[in-house]
Coordinates of C-alpha atoms and ligand atoms in Angstrom, one line a residue:
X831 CA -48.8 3.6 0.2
X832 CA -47.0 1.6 3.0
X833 CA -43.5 3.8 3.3
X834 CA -40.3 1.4 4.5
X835 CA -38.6 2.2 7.5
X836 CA -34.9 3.7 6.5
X837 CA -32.4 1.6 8.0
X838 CA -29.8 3.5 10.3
X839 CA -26.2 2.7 11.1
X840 CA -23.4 5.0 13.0
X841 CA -20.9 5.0 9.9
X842 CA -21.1 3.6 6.5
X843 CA -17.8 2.8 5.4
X844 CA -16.7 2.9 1.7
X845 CA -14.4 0.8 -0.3
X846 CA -13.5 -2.9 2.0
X847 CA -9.2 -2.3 1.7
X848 CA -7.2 -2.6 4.0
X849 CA -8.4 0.8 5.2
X850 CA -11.8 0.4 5.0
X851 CA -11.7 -3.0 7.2
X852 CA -9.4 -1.7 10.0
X853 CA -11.9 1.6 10.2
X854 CA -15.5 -0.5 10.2
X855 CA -14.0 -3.3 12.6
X856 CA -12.3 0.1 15.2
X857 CA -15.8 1.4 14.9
X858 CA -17.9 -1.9 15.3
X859 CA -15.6 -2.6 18.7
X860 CA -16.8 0.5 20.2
X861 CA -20.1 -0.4 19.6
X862 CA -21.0 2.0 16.4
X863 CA -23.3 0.2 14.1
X864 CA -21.6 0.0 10.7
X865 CA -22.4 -0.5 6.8
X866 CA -19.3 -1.3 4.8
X867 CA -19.8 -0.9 1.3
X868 CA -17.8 -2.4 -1.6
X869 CA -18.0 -1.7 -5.3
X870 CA -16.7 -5.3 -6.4
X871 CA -18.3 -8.7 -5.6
X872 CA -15.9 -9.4 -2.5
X873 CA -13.9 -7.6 0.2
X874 CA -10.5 -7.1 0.6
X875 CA -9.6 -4.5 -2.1
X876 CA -5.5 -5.0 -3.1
X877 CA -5.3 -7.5 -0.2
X878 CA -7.4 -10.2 -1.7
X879 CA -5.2 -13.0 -3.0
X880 CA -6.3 -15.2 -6.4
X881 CA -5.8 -18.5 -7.1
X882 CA -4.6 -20.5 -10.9
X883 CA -4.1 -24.2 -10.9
X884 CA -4.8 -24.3 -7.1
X885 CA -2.0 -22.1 -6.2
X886 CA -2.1 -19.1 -4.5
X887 CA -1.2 -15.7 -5.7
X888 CA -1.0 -12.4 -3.9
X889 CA -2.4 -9.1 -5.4
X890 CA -1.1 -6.2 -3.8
X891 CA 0.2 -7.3 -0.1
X892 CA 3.5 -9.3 -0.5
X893 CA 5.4 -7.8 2.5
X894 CA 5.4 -5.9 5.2
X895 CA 7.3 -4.1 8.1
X896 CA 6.3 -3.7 11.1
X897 CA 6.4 -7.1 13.0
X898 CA 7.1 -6.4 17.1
X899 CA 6.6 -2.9 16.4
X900 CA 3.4 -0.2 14.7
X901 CA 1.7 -3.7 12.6
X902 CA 1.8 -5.8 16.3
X903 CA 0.4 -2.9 18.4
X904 CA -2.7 -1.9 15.2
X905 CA -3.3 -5.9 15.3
X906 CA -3.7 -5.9 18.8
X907 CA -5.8 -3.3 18.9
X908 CA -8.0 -5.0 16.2
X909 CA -7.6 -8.3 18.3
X910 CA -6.8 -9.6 15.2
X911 CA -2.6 -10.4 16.3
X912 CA -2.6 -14.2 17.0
X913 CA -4.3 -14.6 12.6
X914 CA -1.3 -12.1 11.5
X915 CA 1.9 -14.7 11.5
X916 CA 4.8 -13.8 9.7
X917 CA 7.4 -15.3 7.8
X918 CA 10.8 -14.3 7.9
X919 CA 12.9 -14.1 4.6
X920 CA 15.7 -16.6 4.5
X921 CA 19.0 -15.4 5.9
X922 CA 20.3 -13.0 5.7
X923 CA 16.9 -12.4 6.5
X924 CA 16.5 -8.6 5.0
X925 CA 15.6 -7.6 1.1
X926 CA 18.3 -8.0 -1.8
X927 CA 19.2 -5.4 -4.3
X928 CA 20.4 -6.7 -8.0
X929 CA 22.8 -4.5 -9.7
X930 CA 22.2 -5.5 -13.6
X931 CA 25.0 -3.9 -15.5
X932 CA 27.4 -5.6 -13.1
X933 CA 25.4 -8.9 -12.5
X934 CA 26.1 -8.0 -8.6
X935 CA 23.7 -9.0 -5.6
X936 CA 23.5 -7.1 -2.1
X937 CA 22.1 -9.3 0.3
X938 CA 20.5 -7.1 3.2
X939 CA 21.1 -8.7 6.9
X940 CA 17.3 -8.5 8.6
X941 CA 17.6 -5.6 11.0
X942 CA 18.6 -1.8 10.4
X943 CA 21.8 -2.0 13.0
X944 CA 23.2 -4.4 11.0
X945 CA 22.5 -3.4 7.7
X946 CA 24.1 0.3 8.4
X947 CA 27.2 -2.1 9.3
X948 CA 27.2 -3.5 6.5
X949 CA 26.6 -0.7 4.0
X950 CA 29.6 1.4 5.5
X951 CA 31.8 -1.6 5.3
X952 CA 30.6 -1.6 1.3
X953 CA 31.2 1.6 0.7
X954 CA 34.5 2.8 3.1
X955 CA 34.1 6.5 1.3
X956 CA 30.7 7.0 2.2
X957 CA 30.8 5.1 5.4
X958 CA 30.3 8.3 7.7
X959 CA 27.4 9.5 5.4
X960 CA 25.7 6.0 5.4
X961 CA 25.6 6.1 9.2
X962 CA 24.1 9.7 9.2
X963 CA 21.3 8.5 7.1
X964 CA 20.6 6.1 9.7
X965 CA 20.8 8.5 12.3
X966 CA 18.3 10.8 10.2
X967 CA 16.1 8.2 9.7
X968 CA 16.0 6.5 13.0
X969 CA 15.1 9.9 14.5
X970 CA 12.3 10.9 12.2
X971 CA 10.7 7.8 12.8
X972 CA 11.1 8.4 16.6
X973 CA 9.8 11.8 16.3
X974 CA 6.6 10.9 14.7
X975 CA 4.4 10.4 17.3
X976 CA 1.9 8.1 14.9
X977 CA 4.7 5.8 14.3
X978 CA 4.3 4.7 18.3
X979 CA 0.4 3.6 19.4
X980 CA 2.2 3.7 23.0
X981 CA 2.8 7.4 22.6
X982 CA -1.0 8.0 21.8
X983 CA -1.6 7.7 25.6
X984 CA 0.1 11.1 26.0
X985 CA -0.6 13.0 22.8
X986 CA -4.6 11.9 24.0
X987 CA -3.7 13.6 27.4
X988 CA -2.7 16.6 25.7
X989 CA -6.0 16.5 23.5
X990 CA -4.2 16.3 20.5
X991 CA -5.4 15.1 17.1
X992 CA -3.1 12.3 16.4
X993 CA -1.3 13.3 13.2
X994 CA 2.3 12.5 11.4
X995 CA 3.2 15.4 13.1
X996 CA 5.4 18.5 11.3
X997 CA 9.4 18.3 11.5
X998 CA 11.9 20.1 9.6
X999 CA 12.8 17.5 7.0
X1000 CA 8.7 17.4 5.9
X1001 CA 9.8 20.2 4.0
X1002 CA 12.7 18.8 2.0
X1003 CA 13.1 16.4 -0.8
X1004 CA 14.7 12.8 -0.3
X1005 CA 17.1 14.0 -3.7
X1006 CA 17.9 17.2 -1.8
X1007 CA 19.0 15.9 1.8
X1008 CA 21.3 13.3 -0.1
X1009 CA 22.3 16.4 -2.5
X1010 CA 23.3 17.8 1.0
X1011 CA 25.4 15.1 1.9
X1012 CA 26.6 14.4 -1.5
X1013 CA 26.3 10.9 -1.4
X1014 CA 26.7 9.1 -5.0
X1015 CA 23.9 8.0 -7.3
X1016 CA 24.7 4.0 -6.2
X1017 CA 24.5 4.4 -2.4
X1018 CA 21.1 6.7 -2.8
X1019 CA 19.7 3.8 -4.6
X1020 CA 20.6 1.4 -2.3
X1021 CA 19.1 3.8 1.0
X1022 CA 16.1 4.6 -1.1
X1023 CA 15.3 1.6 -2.7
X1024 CA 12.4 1.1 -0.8
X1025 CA 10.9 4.6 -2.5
X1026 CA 9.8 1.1 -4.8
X1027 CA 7.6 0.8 -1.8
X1028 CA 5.6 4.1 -1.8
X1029 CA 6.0 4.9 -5.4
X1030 CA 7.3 8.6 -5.2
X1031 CA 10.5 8.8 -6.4
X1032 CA 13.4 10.9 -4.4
X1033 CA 13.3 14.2 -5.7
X1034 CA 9.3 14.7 -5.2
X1035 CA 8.9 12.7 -1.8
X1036 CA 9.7 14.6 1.7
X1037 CA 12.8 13.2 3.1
X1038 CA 10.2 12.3 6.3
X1039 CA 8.0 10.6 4.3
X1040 CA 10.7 8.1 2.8
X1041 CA 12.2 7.5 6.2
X1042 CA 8.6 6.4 7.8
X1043 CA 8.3 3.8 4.7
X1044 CA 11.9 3.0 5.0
X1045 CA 12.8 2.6 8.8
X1046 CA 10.6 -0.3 8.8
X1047 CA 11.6 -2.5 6.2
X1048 CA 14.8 -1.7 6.7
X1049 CA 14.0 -3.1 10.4
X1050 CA 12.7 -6.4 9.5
X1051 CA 10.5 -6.9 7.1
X1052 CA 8.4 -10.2 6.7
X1053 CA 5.6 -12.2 4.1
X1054 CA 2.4 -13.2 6.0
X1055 CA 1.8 -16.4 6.2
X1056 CA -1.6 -16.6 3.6
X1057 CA -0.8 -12.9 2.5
X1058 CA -3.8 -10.4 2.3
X1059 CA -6.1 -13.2 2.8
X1060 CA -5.0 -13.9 6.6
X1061 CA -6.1 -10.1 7.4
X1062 CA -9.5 -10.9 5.3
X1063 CA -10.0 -13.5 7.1
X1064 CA -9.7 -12.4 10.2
X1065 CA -11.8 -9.5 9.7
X1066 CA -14.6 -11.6 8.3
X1067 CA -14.8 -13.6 12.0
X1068 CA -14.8 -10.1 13.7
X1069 CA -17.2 -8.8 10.8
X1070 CA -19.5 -11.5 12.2
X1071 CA -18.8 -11.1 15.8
X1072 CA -19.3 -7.7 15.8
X1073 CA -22.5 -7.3 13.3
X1074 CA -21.2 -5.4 10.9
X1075 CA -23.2 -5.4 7.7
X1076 CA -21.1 -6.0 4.4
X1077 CA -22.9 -5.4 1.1
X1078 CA -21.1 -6.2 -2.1
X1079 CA -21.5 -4.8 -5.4
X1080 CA -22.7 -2.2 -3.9
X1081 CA -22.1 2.3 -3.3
X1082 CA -23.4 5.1 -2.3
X1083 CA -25.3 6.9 -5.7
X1084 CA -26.5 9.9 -4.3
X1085 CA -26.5 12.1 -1.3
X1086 CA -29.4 13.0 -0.3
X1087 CA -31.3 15.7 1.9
X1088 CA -27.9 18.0 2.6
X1089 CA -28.1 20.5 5.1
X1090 CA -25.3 22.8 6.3
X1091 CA -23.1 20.7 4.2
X1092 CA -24.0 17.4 6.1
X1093 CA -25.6 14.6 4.5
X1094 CA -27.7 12.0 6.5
X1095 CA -29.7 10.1 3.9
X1096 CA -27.8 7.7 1.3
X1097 CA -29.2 6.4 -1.7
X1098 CA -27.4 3.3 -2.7
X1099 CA -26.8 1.2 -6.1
X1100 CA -28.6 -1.5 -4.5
X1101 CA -31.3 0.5 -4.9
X1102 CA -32.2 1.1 -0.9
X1103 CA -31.5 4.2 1.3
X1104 CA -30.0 4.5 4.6
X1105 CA -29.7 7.0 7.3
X1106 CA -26.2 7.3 8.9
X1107 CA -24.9 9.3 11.2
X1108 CA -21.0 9.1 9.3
X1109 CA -19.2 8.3 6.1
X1110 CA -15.7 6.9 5.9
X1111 CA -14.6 7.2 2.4
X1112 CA -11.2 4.2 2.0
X1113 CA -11.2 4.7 -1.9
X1114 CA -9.1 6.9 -4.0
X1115 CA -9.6 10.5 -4.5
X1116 CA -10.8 10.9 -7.4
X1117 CA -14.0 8.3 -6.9
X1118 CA -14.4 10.1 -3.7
X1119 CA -15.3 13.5 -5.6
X1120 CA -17.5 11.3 -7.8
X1121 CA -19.5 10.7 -4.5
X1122 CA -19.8 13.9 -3.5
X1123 CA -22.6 16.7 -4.6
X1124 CA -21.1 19.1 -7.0
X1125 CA -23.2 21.5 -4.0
X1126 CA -20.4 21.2 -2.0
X1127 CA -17.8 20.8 -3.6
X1128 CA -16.3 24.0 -5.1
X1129 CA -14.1 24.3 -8.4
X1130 CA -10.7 24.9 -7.0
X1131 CA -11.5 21.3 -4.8
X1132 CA -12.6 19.7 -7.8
X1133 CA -9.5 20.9 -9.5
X1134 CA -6.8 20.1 -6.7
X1135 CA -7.9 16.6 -6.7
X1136 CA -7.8 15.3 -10.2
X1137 CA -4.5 17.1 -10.1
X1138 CA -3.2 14.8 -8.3
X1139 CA -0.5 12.5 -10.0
X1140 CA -0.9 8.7 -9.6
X1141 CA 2.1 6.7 -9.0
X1142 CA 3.3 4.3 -11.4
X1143 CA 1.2 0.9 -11.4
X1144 CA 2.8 -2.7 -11.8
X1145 CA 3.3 -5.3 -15.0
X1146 CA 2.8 -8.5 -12.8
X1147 CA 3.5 -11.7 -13.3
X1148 CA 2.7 -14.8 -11.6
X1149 CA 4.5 -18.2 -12.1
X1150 CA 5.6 -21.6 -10.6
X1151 CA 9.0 -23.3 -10.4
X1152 CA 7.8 -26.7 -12.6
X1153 CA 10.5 -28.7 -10.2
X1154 CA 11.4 -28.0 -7.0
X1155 CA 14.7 -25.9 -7.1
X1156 CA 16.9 -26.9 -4.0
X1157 CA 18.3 -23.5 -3.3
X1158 CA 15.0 -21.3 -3.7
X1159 CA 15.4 -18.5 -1.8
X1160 CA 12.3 -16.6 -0.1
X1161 CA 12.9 -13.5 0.0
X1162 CA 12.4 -9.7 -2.2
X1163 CA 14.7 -9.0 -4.5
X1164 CA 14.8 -5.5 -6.3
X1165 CA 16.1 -6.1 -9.9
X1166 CA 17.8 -2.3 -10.7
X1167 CA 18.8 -2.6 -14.7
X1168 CA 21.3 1.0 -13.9
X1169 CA 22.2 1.9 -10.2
X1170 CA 19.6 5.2 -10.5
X1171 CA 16.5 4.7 -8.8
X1172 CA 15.2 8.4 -10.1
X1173 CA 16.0 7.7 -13.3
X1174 CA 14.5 4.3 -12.9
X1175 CA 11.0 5.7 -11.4
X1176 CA 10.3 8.5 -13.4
X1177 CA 7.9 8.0 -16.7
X1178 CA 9.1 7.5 -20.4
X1179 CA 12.4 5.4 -18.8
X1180 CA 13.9 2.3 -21.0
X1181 CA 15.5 1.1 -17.7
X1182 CA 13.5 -1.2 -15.3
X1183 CA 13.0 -1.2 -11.7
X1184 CA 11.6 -4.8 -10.5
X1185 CA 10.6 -6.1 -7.2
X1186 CA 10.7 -10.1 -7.4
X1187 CA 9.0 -12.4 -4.2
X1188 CA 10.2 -15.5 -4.4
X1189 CA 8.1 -17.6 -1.5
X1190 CA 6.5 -21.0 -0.7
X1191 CA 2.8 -21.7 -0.9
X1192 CA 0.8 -24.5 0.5
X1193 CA -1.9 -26.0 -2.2
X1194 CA -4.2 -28.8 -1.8
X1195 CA -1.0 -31.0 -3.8
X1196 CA 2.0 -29.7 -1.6
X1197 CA 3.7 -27.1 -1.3
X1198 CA 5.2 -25.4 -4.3
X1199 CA 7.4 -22.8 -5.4
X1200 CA 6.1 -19.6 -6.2
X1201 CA 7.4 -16.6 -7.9
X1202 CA 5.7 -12.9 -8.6
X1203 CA 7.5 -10.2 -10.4
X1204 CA 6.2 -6.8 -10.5
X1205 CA 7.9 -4.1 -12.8
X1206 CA 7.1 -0.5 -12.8
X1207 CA 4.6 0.8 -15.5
X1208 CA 2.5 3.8 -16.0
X1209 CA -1.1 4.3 -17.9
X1210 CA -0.1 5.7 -21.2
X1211 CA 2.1 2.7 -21.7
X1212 CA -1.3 0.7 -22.2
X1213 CA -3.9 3.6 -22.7
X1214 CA -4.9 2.1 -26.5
X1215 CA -6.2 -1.1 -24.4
X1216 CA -8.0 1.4 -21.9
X1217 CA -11.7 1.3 -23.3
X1218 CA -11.6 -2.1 -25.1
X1219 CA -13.9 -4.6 -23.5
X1220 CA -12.7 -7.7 -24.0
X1221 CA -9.3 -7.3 -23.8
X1222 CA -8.5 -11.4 -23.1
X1223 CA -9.8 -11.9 -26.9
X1224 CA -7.5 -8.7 -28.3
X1225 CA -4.6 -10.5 -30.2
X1226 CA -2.3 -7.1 -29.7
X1227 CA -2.4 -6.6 -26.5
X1228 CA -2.6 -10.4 -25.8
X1229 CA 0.9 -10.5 -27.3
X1230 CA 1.9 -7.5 -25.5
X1231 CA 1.4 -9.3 -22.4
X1232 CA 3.3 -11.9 -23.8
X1233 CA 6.7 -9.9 -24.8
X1234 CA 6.5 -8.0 -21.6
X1235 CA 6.2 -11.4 -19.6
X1236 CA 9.1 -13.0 -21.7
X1237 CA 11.4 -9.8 -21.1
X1238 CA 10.4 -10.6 -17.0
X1239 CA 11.2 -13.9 -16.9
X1240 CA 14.9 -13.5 -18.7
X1241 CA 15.1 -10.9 -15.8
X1242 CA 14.6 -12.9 -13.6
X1243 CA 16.6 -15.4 -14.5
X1244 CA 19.3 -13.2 -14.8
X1245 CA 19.0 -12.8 -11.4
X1246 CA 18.5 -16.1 -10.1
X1247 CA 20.1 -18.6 -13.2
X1248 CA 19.1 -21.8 -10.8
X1249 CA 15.3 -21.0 -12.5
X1250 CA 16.5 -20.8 -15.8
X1251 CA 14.3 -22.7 -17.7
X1252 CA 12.1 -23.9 -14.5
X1253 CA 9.5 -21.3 -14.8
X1254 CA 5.9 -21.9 -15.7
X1255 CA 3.4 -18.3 -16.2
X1256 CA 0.0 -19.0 -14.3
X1257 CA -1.0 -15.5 -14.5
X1258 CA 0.3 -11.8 -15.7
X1259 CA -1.5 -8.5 -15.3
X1260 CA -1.0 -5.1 -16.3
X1261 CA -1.8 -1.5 -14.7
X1262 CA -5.3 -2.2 -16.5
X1263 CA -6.4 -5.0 -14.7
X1264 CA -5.4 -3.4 -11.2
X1265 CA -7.8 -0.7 -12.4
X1266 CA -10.4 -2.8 -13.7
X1267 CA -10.7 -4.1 -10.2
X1268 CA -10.1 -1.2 -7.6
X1269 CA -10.7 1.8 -9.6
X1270 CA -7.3 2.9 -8.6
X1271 CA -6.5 4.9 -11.9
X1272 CA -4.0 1.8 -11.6
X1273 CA -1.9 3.4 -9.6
X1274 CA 0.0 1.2 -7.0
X1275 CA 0.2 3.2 -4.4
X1276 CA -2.8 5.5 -5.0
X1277 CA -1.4 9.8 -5.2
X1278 CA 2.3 10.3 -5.4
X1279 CA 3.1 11.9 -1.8
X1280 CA 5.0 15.0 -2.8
X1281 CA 6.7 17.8 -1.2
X1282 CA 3.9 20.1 0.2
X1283 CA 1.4 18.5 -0.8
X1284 CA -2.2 19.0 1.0
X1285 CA -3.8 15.3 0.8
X1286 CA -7.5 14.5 0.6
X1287 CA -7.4 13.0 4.5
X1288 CA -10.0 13.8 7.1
X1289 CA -13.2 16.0 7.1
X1290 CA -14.3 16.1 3.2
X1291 CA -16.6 19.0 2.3
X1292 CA -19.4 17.5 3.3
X1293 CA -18.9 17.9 6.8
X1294 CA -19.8 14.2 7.7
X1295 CA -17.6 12.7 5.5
X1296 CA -13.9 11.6 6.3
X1297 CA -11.5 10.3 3.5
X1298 CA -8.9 7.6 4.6
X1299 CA -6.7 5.1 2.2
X1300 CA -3.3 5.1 0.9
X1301 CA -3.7 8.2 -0.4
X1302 CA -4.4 10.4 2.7
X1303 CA -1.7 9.8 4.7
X1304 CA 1.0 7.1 3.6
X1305 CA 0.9 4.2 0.9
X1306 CA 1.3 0.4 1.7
X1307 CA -0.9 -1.6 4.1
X1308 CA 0.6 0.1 6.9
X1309 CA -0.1 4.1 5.9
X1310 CA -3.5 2.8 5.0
X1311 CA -3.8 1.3 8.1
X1312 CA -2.8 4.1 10.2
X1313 CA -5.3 7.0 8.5
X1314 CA -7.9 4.5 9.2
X1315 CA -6.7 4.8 13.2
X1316 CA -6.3 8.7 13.3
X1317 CA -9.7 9.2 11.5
X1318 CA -11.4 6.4 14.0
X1319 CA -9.8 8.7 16.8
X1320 CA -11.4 11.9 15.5
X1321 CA -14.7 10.4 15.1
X1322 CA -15.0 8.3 18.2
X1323 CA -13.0 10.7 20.5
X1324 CA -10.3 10.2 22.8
X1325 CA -12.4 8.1 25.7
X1326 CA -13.3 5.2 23.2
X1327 CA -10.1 5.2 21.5
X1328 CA -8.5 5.1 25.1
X1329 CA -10.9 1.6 25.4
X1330 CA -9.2 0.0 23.0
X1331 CA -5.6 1.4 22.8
X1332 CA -5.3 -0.4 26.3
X1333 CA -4.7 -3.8 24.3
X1334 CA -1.8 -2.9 23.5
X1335 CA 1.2 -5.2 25.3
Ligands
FAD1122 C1 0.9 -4.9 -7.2 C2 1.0 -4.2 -5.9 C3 1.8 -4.7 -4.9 C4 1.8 -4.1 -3.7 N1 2.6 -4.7 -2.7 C5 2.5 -4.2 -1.4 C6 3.2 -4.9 -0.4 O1 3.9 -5.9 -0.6 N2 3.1 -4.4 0.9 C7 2.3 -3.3 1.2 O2 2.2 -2.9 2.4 N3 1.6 -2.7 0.2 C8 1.7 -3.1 -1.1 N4 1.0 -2.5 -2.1 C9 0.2 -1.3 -1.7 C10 -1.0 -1.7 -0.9 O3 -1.7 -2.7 -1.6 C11 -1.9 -0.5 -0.7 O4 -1.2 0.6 -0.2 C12 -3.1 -0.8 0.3 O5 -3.6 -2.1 0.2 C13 -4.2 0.2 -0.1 O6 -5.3 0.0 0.7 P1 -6.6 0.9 0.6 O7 -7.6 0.3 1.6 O8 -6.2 2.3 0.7 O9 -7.1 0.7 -0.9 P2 -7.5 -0.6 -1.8 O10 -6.9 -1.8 -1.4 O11 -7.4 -0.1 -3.2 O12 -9.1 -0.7 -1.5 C14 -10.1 0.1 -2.0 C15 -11.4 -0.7 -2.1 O13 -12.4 0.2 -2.4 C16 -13.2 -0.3 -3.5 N5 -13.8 0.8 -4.2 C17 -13.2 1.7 -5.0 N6 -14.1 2.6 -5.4 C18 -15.3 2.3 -4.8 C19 -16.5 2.9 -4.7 N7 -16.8 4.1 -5.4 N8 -17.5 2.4 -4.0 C20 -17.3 1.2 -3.3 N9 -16.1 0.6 -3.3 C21 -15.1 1.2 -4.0 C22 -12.2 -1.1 -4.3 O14 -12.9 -2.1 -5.1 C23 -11.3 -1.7 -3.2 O15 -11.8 -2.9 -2.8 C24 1.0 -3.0 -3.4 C25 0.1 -2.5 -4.4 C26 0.1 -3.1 -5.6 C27 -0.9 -2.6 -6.6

């Protein structure tokens, strides 16, 4: 019988996110042959847009941080920069905060200087504990080497692993630094309000951890122009330039001929098998131990990882303004119904934490007004929907949707009254479609980072394997971004990586 040749790349790549594109196009630009694999029938993962009566809607890349700083210098090195154009919110410029019980809106000015201004002008009796947050902040962000791809030219020197690096306030809480400096429950919402942004509230999240998430968008924080899709696209173009082979609807099944805990030979749902030198794992944890031979994985592994808590997962909805409204702002706003963000991010809570885009999208008619909303919402709250098939024909949770979306849109408009009555729903989802489609668990932001915690990042147990994603190092399209980097470093070495850092301006 005539036996076929097993085809051989450097790395396979698994799951096509954000993480799993940056990794396959860093190792396809140092000449690795790579395989990316993705489970559903196109690339992109939460940065794949959608479209409903021709107008665009963005999944699970609205904003970003970043711009002239960490995003500029990882595009660049992706020579991807000049199909990454932002779009600056409209002045002030920076993200609003909605104080429900007293109908109130803070407008953020766009950069971080300013907004510390601001803040200790708000709040005279807390003015000198404001500006020591800053101060914090600003120096963890300094003092994390990561945060800085010019720094990597030294820490390389040394022959250092690139890493987040280790300082003093990894080890406490977010709650406990502002217990420390007894700052009241308002201004810690308003300094942590971006913990909407990595989905761990402030008494489980290191005070670091918040403060690498939060110096940036407190910085100047931007939409892009054709969202998630303009970083698809552009990795499509260097997908092609660079030869690297995409198959769809497609994983690995089984690992095959392991020796000293390494695995060479991957069978794959397709049906084929492969030889590889590599695998980058960019999905979550727990369908990264569903890859792995129970052979090498041990019990107390197994265990650790499906104990790790999810963070919440969104109620989104998607809508147009049915006339165009002269004073649409584009901006975020976060919609806080009590001034408590723990209280608002922690499960079983009546009180609701929203973030609402308000932006501008070209269509094939015009331009038109767009709004998503995107309130906070755990499993259980839809877990007797979990196993039903066809859950578009299921009258209950049908009207579920529909009283969730109605209690949405009076929020918003409670927010912005100009829309009152100018809304039209194109589209809503719950925590069961996101999971439906990236076998997430749901979860927004993939594992909640807490305090301590020892993430699934790096060598996996079989010794060829390397888990990146939200999950391994930092949520949002920049963490994911960045674990795809330091892993690409460790695999390639510091000479190739040194190739391409050089782009860097
Ligand atoms: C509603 C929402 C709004 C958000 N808004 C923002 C925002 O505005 N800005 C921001 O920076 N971040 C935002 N985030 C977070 C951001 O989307 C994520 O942090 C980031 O995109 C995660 O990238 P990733 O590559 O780790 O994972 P994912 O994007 O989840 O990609 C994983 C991919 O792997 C595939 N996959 C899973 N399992 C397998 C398997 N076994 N085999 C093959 N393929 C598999 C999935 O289908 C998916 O394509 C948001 C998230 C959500 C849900």
């Amino acid at each position: 019988m005539e036996t076929v040749a097993k085809k051989h790349f450097d790395t396979v790549v698994v799951g096509s996110g954000i993480s799993g594109m940056t990794m396959a196009l860093l190792l396809a630009q140092v000449g690795q042959k790579v395989l990316l694999l993705e489970q559903d029938h196109k690339i992109g993962g939460s940065m794949q847009r959608f479209k409903r009566q021709g107008v665009p809607f963005d999944t699970g890349f609205h904003f970003t941080a970043g711009f002239g700083d960490i995003l500029t210098q990882m595009l660049q090195v992706m020579d991807i920069e000049a199909a990454i154009e932002p779009i600056y919110f409209s002045p002030p410029g920076g993200a609003r905060i909605f104080f429900k019980d007293r109908q109130e809106m803070l407008c953020f000015p766009r950069k971080r200087n300013q907004l510390a201004a601001m803040l200790a002008e708000r709040y005279p009796e807390e003015s000198k504990l404001i500006k020591q947050f800053f101060k914090d902040e600003e120096y963890i962000f300094k003092n994390t080497p990561t945060m800085n791809l010019k720094n990597f030219e030294a820490l390389l020197c040394e022959g250092a692993v690139l890493n987040l690096g280790v300082l003093d306030e990894d080890f406490i809480t977010l709650e406990d630094y502002f217990n420390k400096l007894g700052m009241s429950a308002e201004v810690r919402t308003v300094l942590s309000m971006f913990a909407m942004c990595h989905g761990t509230p402030p008494s489980e999240i290191s005070f670091s951890n918040h403060c690498r998430v939060s110096y940036g968008l407190h910085n100047g924080i931007a939409q892009v122009k054709n969202g998630g899709d303009a970083f698809i696209q552009a990795f499509s173009a260097k997908a092609s330039e660079f030869n690297i082979e995409i198959r769809c609807n497609c994983t690995i099944s089984e690992c095959l001929a392991i020796k000293k805990r390494t695995s060479n030979s991957l069978k794959l749902s397709d049906g084929t098998e492969i030889s590889c030198n590599e695998a980058v794992l960019a999905i979550h944890p727990r369908e990264i131990v569903k890859i792995l031979p129970e052979s090498v994985t041990n019990k107390i592994f197994r265990e650790r990882v499906t104990e790790f808590e999810d963070t919440f997962g969104f109620f989104s909805l998607h809508a147009v303004t049915t006339e165009p409204i002269e004073d649409f702002p584009i901006t975020l706003t976060a919609y806080f119904s009590v001034p408590d963000i723990d209280r608002i991010m922690s499960e079983n809570c009546p009180d609701s934490g929203m973030a609402i885009m308000t932006t501008v999208e070209a269509t094939a008619n015009g331009k038109v007004q767009v709004v998503n909303a995107f309130d906070a919402m755990w499993m259980h709250d839809c877990e007797q929907w979990k196993n039903i098939k066809n859950r578009r024909q299921n009258i209950e949770y049908q009207a579920y949707k529909k009283a969730y979306a109605d209690k949405i849109i009076t929020n918003i408009e409670t927010v912005y009254p100009q829309l009152s009555g100018k809304l039209k729903v194109l589209e809503t989802a719950t925590i069961l479609t996101f999971n439906d489609y990236l076998h997430s668990g749901g979860a927004a932001y993939g594992v909640k980072q807490l305090v301590g915690q020892f993430n699934l990042f790096g060598k996996l147990p079989l010794r060829n394997f390397y888990a990146v994603g939200q999950s391994s190092l930092l949520p949002g399209a920049i963490g994911a971004m960045l674990s795809s980097f330091i892993i690409f470093n460790k695999i390639v070495g510091n000479e190739k990586f040194k190739t391409l850092i050089k782009r860097i301006t």
